[in-house]
Amino acid sequence: MQSSTAEQCVKVSLAERSYDIVIKAGLLHEVGGRLRGLGGSGRVAVVTNPVVGRLYGKAVRHSLKAAGYRVTMILVPDGERAKTLRWTSAILDVLARERFERGSFVVALGGGVVGDLAGFAAALFARGIPFVQMPTTLVSQVDSSVGGKTGVNHAVGKNLIGAFHQPRLVLIDPATLGTLPKREWVAGLAEVIKYGMIEDAEFFAYLERHMHDLLAMEPGRVAHIVTRSCQIKASVVMEDERESDRRRILNYGHTVGHALESLGGYRKLVHGEAVAIGMVQEASLARHLGLCSQAVAARQRSLVRAAGLPDVLPVTRFSELWTAMQHDKKMAGGRLHCVLPEQVGRVTIVPLERSVVKEWFASVGHAARS
Ligand code: NAD
Ligand code: GLY
């Protein structure tokens, strides 16, 4: 991907936990200087995986060293299997053995897996040390690096063990997306479409108009969708940091999406693909409940398909899907709550009864779900 060097800054205002999201091609090489602006004791642990480490580890390490930091590189395995308590503990072991202190930094260099895991270790060590997100996938640049949700998976449910721990800084270098496998790039577009659906009809229309350029990773368009997505995410998080109410809208597509990820053992679908199917199927459910029109559901499905994302529910037994949906963290008082669309740019949160969802599942039939 060619680079565009204009710098954008999105502010996340959360009193003493406020921070900047800086977006600029080539930022990877400036991490040392940017960290200096935050102070700190001179010790930095860079958590990454072998794939991202090979591509960008050296540049990040070089920049940090040039700014006077003592750097420890910590490698965790690639993929979702690293999001465990075991790997959290492995990171904590290194921080403890190397005598990291409250003023030391953790830098998460990688996708959402590395960000969630490294952020969680930073939240736990010495009751919380500062960390910086350097997201390198589209999912992590538009979603997971912002908002302070950190954590790991448990056999019973995804992201079940975690903590809110806001980063001190988010450094987004869109040029790193150039090495992303096509499948991961497309998966990230699901989270971008989500922002249009939950909050911004104009942005949704922009995605419809420019999907062709986005699939070709045209740098100006990429910078725009990353910036706009971060603005929307930041505004939601600023209103409801701890997800007591409004932040729940960010989970659109995730009730069905998380269920599909867990049914596939976190191997069959990547996160964004599961969210894409989730959004299409949840819009179908919203249509069944009379919450949105057929036109809204069809428009969203067209954009999902134009992005090359999957939209078919890979489940034929209702009980299997319903059971997996129960493990979603968004249960409240024993009831499952789901974010459903009303219009493009507007969603609502409704409690779901088993009987109603079963009726939808039967009524749409296999043909409509596929
Ligand atoms: P990921 O971190 O597994 O990265 C996807 C793949 O791309 C990995 O193989 C990775 O090594 C590789 N990769 C990363 N950057 C690359 C680059 N620049 N070039 C080449 N390869 C690169 O997956 P993801 O989609 O980034 O994140 C998914 C995770 O994020 C899930 O665990 C999900 O639960 C979590 N998540 C968290 C939040 C949150 O708010 N904390 C939000 C959304 C998703
Ligand atoms: N990705 C959902 C959230 O950050 O709340």
Coordinates of N, CA and C in Angstrom, one line a residue, residues 142-265:
V142 N -9.4 -0.1 14.0 CA -10.7 0.6 14.0 C -11.5 0.3 15.3
D143 N -11.1 -0.7 16.0 CA -11.9 -1.2 17.1 C -11.1 -1.5 18.4
S144 N -10.4 -2.6 18.4 CA -9.9 -3.2 19.6 C -8.9 -2.3 20.4
S145 N -8.1 -1.5 19.6 CA -7.1 -0.7 20.3 C -7.6 0.5 21.1
V146 N -8.9 0.8 20.8 CA -9.5 2.0 21.4 C -10.6 1.5 22.4
G147 N -10.6 2.1 23.6 CA -11.7 1.9 24.5 C -11.3 1.1 25.8
G148 N -10.1 0.5 25.8 CA -9.7 -0.1 27.1 C -10.2 -1.4 27.5
K149 N -10.9 -2.1 26.6 CA -11.3 -3.5 26.9 C -10.1 -4.4 26.7
T150 N -9.6 -5.1 27.8 CA -8.5 -6.0 27.6 C -8.9 -7.3 28.2
G151 N -8.3 -8.4 27.8 CA -8.7 -9.7 28.4 C -8.3 -10.9 27.6
V152 N -8.7 -12.1 28.1 CA -8.4 -13.3 27.5 C -9.6 -14.2 27.5
N153 N -9.5 -15.3 26.7 CA -10.7 -16.3 26.6 C -10.7 -17.3 27.7
H154 N -11.8 -17.9 28.0 CA -12.0 -19.0 28.9 C -12.7 -20.1 28.1
A155 N -12.5 -21.4 28.5 CA -13.2 -22.4 27.8 C -14.7 -22.2 27.7
V156 N -15.3 -21.5 28.7 CA -16.7 -21.3 28.7 C -17.1 -20.1 27.8
G157 N -16.2 -19.2 27.6 CA -16.7 -18.1 26.8 C -15.5 -17.2 26.3
K158 N -15.7 -16.5 25.2 CA -14.7 -15.6 24.7 C -14.6 -14.3 25.5
N159 N -13.4 -13.9 25.7 CA -13.2 -12.6 26.5 C -13.8 -12.6 27.9
L160 N -14.0 -13.8 28.4 CA -14.7 -13.9 29.7 C -13.9 -13.3 30.9
I161 N -12.6 -13.3 30.7 CA -11.7 -12.9 31.8 C -11.0 -11.6 31.4
G162 N -11.2 -10.5 32.0 CA -10.6 -9.3 31.5 C -10.7 -8.1 32.5
A163 N -10.2 -7.0 32.0 CA -10.3 -5.7 32.8 C -10.4 -4.5 31.9
F164 N -11.0 -3.5 32.4 CA -10.9 -2.2 31.6 C -9.6 -1.6 32.0
H165 N -8.8 -1.3 31.0 CA -7.5 -0.6 31.3 C -7.3 0.2 30.0
Q166 N -7.4 1.5 30.1 CA -7.3 2.4 28.9 C -5.8 2.5 28.6
P167 N -5.5 2.5 27.3 CA -4.1 2.8 26.9 C -3.7 4.2 27.2
R168 N -2.5 4.5 27.2 CA -2.0 5.9 27.4 C -1.9 6.6 26.1
L169 N -1.8 5.8 25.0 CA -1.7 6.3 23.6 C -2.0 5.2 22.7
V170 N -2.6 5.6 21.5 CA -2.8 4.6 20.4 C -2.1 5.2 19.2
L171 N -1.1 4.4 18.7 CA -0.4 4.8 17.5 C -0.8 4.0 16.4
I172 N -1.5 4.6 15.4 CA -2.0 3.8 14.2 C -1.2 4.1 13.0
D173 N -0.5 3.1 12.5 CA 0.2 3.3 11.2 C -0.5 2.5 10.1
P174 N -1.3 3.2 9.3 CA -2.1 2.5 8.3 C -1.2 1.8 7.3
A175 N 0.0 2.2 7.1 CA 0.9 1.6 6.1 C 1.1 0.1 6.5
T176 N 1.0 -0.2 7.8 CA 1.2 -1.6 8.2 C 0.2 -2.6 7.6
L177 N -1.0 -2.0 7.2 CA -2.1 -2.8 6.7 C -1.7 -3.4 5.3
G178 N -0.7 -2.8 4.7 CA -0.2 -3.3 3.4 C 0.2 -4.7 3.4
T179 N 0.7 -5.3 4.5 CA 1.2 -6.6 4.6 C 0.1 -7.6 5.1
L180 N -1.1 -7.1 5.4 CA -2.1 -7.9 6.0 C -2.7 -8.9 4.9
P181 N -2.9 -10.2 5.3 CA -3.5 -11.1 4.3 C -4.9 -10.5 3.9
K182 N -5.2 -10.7 2.7 CA -6.5 -10.2 2.1 C -7.7 -10.6 3.0
R183 N -7.7 -11.8 3.5 CA -8.8 -12.3 4.3 C -9.0 -11.4 5.6
E184 N -7.8 -11.1 6.2 CA -7.9 -10.3 7.4 C -8.3 -8.8 7.1
W185 N -7.9 -8.3 6.0 CA -8.3 -7.0 5.6 C -9.8 -6.9 5.4
V186 N -10.3 -7.9 4.7 CA -11.8 -7.9 4.4 C -12.5 -8.1 5.7
A187 N -12.0 -8.9 6.6 CA -12.7 -9.2 7.9 C -12.8 -7.9 8.7
G188 N -11.8 -7.0 8.6 CA -11.8 -5.7 9.3 C -12.9 -4.8 8.8
L189 N -13.2 -5.0 7.5 CA -14.3 -4.1 6.9 C -15.6 -4.4 7.6
A190 N -15.8 -5.5 8.2 CA -17.1 -5.8 8.9 C -17.3 -4.8 10.0
E191 N -16.2 -4.6 10.8 CA -16.3 -3.7 11.9 C -16.5 -2.2 11.4
V192 N -16.0 -1.9 10.3 CA -16.2 -0.6 9.7 C -17.6 -0.4 9.3
I193 N -18.2 -1.4 8.6 CA -19.6 -1.4 8.2 C -20.5 -1.2 9.5
K194 N -20.1 -1.9 10.5 CA -20.8 -1.8 11.8 C -21.0 -0.4 12.2
Y195 N -19.9 0.4 12.2 CA -20.0 1.8 12.6 C -21.0 2.6 11.8
G196 N -21.1 2.3 10.5 CA -22.1 3.0 9.6 C -23.5 2.6 10.1
M197 N -23.7 1.3 10.4 CA -25.0 0.8 10.7 C -25.4 1.4 12.1
I198 N -24.5 1.4 13.1 CA -25.0 1.8 14.4 C -25.1 3.3 14.6
E199 N -24.4 4.1 13.8 CA -24.2 5.5 14.2 C -24.2 6.5 13.0
D200 N -23.9 6.1 11.8 CA -23.6 7.2 10.8 C -24.0 6.7 9.4
A201 N -25.2 7.1 9.0 CA -25.8 6.7 7.7 C -24.9 7.3 6.6
E202 N -24.4 8.5 6.8 CA -23.6 9.1 5.7 C -22.3 8.3 5.5
F203 N -21.7 7.8 6.6 CA -20.5 7.0 6.5 C -20.8 5.7 5.8
F204 N -22.0 5.1 6.1 CA -22.4 3.9 5.5 C -22.5 4.1 3.9
A205 N -23.1 5.2 3.5 CA -23.2 5.6 2.1 C -21.8 5.7 1.5
Y206 N -20.9 6.3 2.3 CA -19.5 6.5 1.8 C -18.9 5.1 1.5
L207 N -19.2 4.1 2.4 CA -18.6 2.8 2.2 C -19.3 2.1 0.9
E208 N -20.6 2.4 0.7 CA -21.2 1.9 -0.5 C -20.6 2.4 -1.7
R209 N -20.3 3.7 -1.7 CA -19.7 4.4 -2.9 C -18.3 4.0 -3.2
H210 N -17.5 3.7 -2.1 CA -16.1 3.5 -2.3 C -15.6 2.1 -2.0
M211 N -16.5 1.1 -1.9 CA -16.0 -0.2 -1.6 C -14.9 -0.7 -2.5
H212 N -15.1 -0.3 -3.8 CA -14.1 -0.8 -4.8 C -12.7 -0.3 -4.4
D213 N -12.6 1.0 -4.1 CA -11.3 1.6 -3.7 C -10.8 1.0 -2.4
L214 N -11.7 0.7 -1.5 CA -11.3 0.1 -0.3 C -10.7 -1.3 -0.4
L215 N -11.3 -2.0 -1.3 CA -10.8 -3.4 -1.6 C -9.5 -3.3 -2.2
A216 N -9.2 -2.2 -2.9 CA -7.9 -2.0 -3.5 C -6.9 -1.3 -2.5
M217 N -7.4 -1.1 -1.3 CA -6.6 -0.4 -0.2 C -6.1 1.0 -0.7
E218 N -6.9 1.8 -1.3 CA -6.5 3.1 -1.7 C -6.2 3.9 -0.4
P219 N -4.9 4.4 -0.3 CA -4.5 5.0 1.0 C -5.3 6.1 1.6
G220 N -5.8 7.0 0.7 CA -6.6 8.1 1.2 C -8.0 7.6 1.8
R221 N -8.6 6.6 1.1 CA -9.8 6.0 1.6 C -9.6 5.3 2.9
V222 N -8.5 4.5 2.9 CA -8.2 3.7 4.1 C -8.0 4.7 5.3
A223 N -7.2 5.8 5.1 CA -7.0 6.7 6.2 C -8.3 7.3 6.7
H224 N -9.3 7.5 5.7 CA -10.5 8.1 6.1 C -11.4 7.1 6.9
I225 N -11.4 5.9 6.5 CA -12.3 4.9 7.2 C -11.7 4.6 8.6
V226 N -10.4 4.6 8.7 CA -9.8 4.3 10.0 C -10.1 5.5 11.0
T227 N -9.9 6.7 10.5 CA -10.1 7.9 11.3 C -11.6 8.0 11.7
R228 N -12.5 7.9 10.7 CA -13.9 8.0 11.1 C -14.4 6.9 12.1
S229 N -13.9 5.7 11.9 CA -14.3 4.6 12.8 C -13.8 4.9 14.2
C230 N -12.5 5.4 14.3 CA -12.0 5.8 15.6 C -12.8 6.9 16.2
Q231 N -13.2 7.9 15.4 CA -14.0 9.0 16.0 C -15.3 8.4 16.6
I232 N -16.0 7.5 15.8 CA -17.2 7.0 16.3 C -17.0 6.2 17.6
K233 N -16.0 5.3 17.5 CA -15.7 4.5 18.7 C -15.4 5.4 19.9
A234 N -14.5 6.4 19.7 CA -14.2 7.3 20.8 C -15.4 8.0 21.4
S235 N -16.3 8.4 20.5 CA -17.4 9.2 21.1 C -18.3 8.3 21.9
V236 N -18.5 7.0 21.5 CA -19.3 6.1 22.3 C -18.6 5.8 23.6
V237 N -17.3 5.5 23.6 CA -16.6 5.2 24.8 C -16.6 6.4 25.8
M238 N -16.5 7.6 25.2 CA -16.5 8.8 26.1 C -17.8 8.9 26.8
E239 N -18.9 8.5 26.2 CA -20.2 8.6 26.8 C -20.4 7.5 27.8
D240 N -19.8 6.3 27.6 CA -20.1 5.2 28.5 C -18.9 4.2 28.5
E241 N -17.9 4.6 29.3 CA -16.6 3.9 29.3 C -16.8 2.4 29.7
R242 N -17.7 2.2 30.7 CA -17.7 0.8 31.3 C -18.9 0.0 30.7
E243 N -19.4 0.4 29.6 CA -20.5 -0.4 29.0 C -21.7 -0.6 29.9
S244 N -22.1 0.5 30.6 CA -23.4 0.3 31.4 C -24.6 0.5 30.5
D245 N -24.4 1.2 29.4 CA -25.6 1.5 28.6 C -25.2 1.6 27.1
R246 N -24.9 2.9 26.7 CA -24.7 3.2 25.3 C -23.6 2.3 24.6
R247 N -22.5 2.0 25.3 CA -21.4 1.3 24.6 C -21.9 -0.1 24.1
R248 N -23.0 -0.6 24.6 CA -23.5 -1.9 24.2 C -23.8 -1.9 22.7
I249 N -24.0 -0.7 22.1 CA -24.3 -0.7 20.6 C -23.1 -1.2 19.8
L250 N -21.9 -1.1 20.4 CA -20.7 -1.6 19.7 C -20.7 -3.1 19.5
N251 N -21.7 -3.7 20.2 CA -21.7 -5.2 20.1 C -22.7 -5.6 19.0
Y252 N -23.1 -4.7 18.2 CA -24.0 -5.1 17.0 C -23.3 -6.2 16.2
G253 N -24.1 -7.2 15.9 CA -23.5 -8.3 15.1 C -22.7 -9.3 15.9
H254 N -22.5 -9.0 17.2 CA -21.6 -9.8 18.0 C -22.3 -10.9 18.8
T255 N -23.7 -10.8 19.0 CA -24.4 -11.8 19.8 C -24.4 -13.1 18.9
V256 N -24.8 -13.0 17.7 CA -24.7 -14.2 16.8 C -23.2 -14.4 16.4
G257 N -22.5 -13.3 16.2 CA -21.1 -13.5 15.8 C -20.2 -14.3 16.8
H258 N -20.3 -13.9 18.0 CA -19.5 -14.6 19.1 C -20.0 -16.1 19.1
A259 N -21.3 -16.3 19.0 CA -21.8 -17.7 19.0 C -21.2 -18.5 17.9
L260 N -21.1 -17.9 16.7 CA -20.5 -18.6 15.6 C -19.0 -18.9 15.7
E261 N -18.3 -17.9 16.3 CA -16.9 -18.1 16.6 C -16.7 -19.3 17.5
S262 N -17.5 -19.3 18.6 CA -17.3 -20.4 19.5 C -17.7 -21.7 19.0
L263 N -18.8 -21.8 18.2 CA -19.2 -23.0 17.6 C -18.2 -23.6 16.6
G264 N -17.4 -22.7 16.0 CA -16.4 -23.1 15.1 C -15.0 -23.3 15.7
G265 N -15.0 -23.3 17.1 CA -13.8 -23.5 17.8 C -12.8 -22.4 17.6

